[in-house]
XYZ file of C-alpha atoms in Angstrom:
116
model
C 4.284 16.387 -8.999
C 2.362 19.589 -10.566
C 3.155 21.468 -7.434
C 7.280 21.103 -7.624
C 8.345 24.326 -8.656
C 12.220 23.334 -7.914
C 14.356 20.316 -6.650
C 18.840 19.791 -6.115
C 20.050 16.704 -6.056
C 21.873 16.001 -2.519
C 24.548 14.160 -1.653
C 22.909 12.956 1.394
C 21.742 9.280 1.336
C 18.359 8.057 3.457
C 19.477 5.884 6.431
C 16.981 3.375 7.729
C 18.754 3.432 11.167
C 17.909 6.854 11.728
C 14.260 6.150 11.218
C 12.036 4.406 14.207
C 10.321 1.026 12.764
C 6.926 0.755 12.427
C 6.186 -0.649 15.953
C 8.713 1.822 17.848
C 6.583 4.771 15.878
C 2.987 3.838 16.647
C 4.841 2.785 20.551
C 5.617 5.830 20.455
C 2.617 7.477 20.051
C 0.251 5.645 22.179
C 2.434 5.275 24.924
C -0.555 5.956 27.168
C -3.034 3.854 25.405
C -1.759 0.639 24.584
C -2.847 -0.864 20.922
C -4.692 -4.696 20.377
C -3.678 -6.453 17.576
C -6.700 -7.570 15.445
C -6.736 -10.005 12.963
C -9.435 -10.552 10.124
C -10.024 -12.751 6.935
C -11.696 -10.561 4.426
C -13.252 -11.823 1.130
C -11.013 -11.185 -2.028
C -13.740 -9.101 -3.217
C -14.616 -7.116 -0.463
C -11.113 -5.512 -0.409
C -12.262 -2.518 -2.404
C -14.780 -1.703 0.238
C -11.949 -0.676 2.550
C -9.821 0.707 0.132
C -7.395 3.247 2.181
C -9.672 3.647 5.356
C -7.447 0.057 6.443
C -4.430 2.609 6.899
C -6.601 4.670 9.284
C -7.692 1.426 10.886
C -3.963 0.682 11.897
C -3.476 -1.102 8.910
C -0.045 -3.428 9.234
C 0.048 -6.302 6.924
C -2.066 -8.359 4.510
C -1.441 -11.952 3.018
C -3.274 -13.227 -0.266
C -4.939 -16.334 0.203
C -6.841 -18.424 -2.825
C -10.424 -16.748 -2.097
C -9.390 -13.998 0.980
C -7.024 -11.783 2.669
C -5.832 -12.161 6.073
C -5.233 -8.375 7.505
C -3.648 -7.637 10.440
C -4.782 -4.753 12.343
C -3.119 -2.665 15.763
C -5.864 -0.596 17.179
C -6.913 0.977 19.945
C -10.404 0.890 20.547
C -12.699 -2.954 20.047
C -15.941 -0.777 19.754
C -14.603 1.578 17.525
C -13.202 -1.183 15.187
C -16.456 -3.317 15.472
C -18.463 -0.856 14.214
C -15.984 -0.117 11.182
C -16.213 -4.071 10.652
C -20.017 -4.099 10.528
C -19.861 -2.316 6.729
C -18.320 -5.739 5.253
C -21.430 -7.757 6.864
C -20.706 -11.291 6.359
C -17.945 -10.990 3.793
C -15.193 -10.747 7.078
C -14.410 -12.685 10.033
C -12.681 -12.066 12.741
C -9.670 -14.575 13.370
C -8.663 -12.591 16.927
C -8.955 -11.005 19.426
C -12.200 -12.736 21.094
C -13.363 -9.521 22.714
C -13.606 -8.024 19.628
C -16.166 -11.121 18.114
C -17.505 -10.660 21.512
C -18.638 -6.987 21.297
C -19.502 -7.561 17.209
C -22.237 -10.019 18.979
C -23.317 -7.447 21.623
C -23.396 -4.599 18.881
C -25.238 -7.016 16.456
C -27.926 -8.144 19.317
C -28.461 -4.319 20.063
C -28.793 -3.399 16.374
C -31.517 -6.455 15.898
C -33.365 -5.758 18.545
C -33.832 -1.981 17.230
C -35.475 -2.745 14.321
C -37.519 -6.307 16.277
């Protein structure tokens, strides 16, 4: 807001049907890749360990729960994602896909044995 030098008020009004939805958008832009859906359950206080990098994650919805959050996720890349995931240790658990608990375990098994 420091940075406005200048504003009008217009007589034009926003129109939702002129904008894509969410989907259509990020359909849009990885037409060639397509995206996985991903869904997690995240400790209530572990949310401020992902703070905004869940928008960069392909954030698209969240849903309180007593003691968690269930986040729901469109990404392209399991590995990539997994390895994001790995910060919250055991504080998150992934609900689906099963190839992405699958490679957590492979990345997990690699990491042990690293440091056996």
């Amino acid at each position: 807001v420091d940075r406005i030098s200048a504003f009008s008020i217009s007589t034009k009004r926003f129109k939702p049907s002129e904008h894509p939805s969410l989907k259509q958008y990020i359909d849009k832009l990885t037409c060639d890749t397509p995206l996985q859906k991903i869904v997690i359950r995240l400790e209530k206080n572990s949310m401020r360990h992902i703070g905004n990098s869940k928008f960069q994650m392909g954030f698209l919805n969240e849903t309180q729960m007593d003691d968690c959050y269930e986040i729901e996720f469109a990404f392209v890349s399991l590995d990539y994602f997994a390895r994001w995931l790995l910060m919250l240790g055991d504080k998150v658990q992934v609900l689906e896909p099963e190839s992405l608990k699958d490679k957590l375990k492979e990345i997990t098994t690699l990491l042990a044995s690293h440091y056996l």
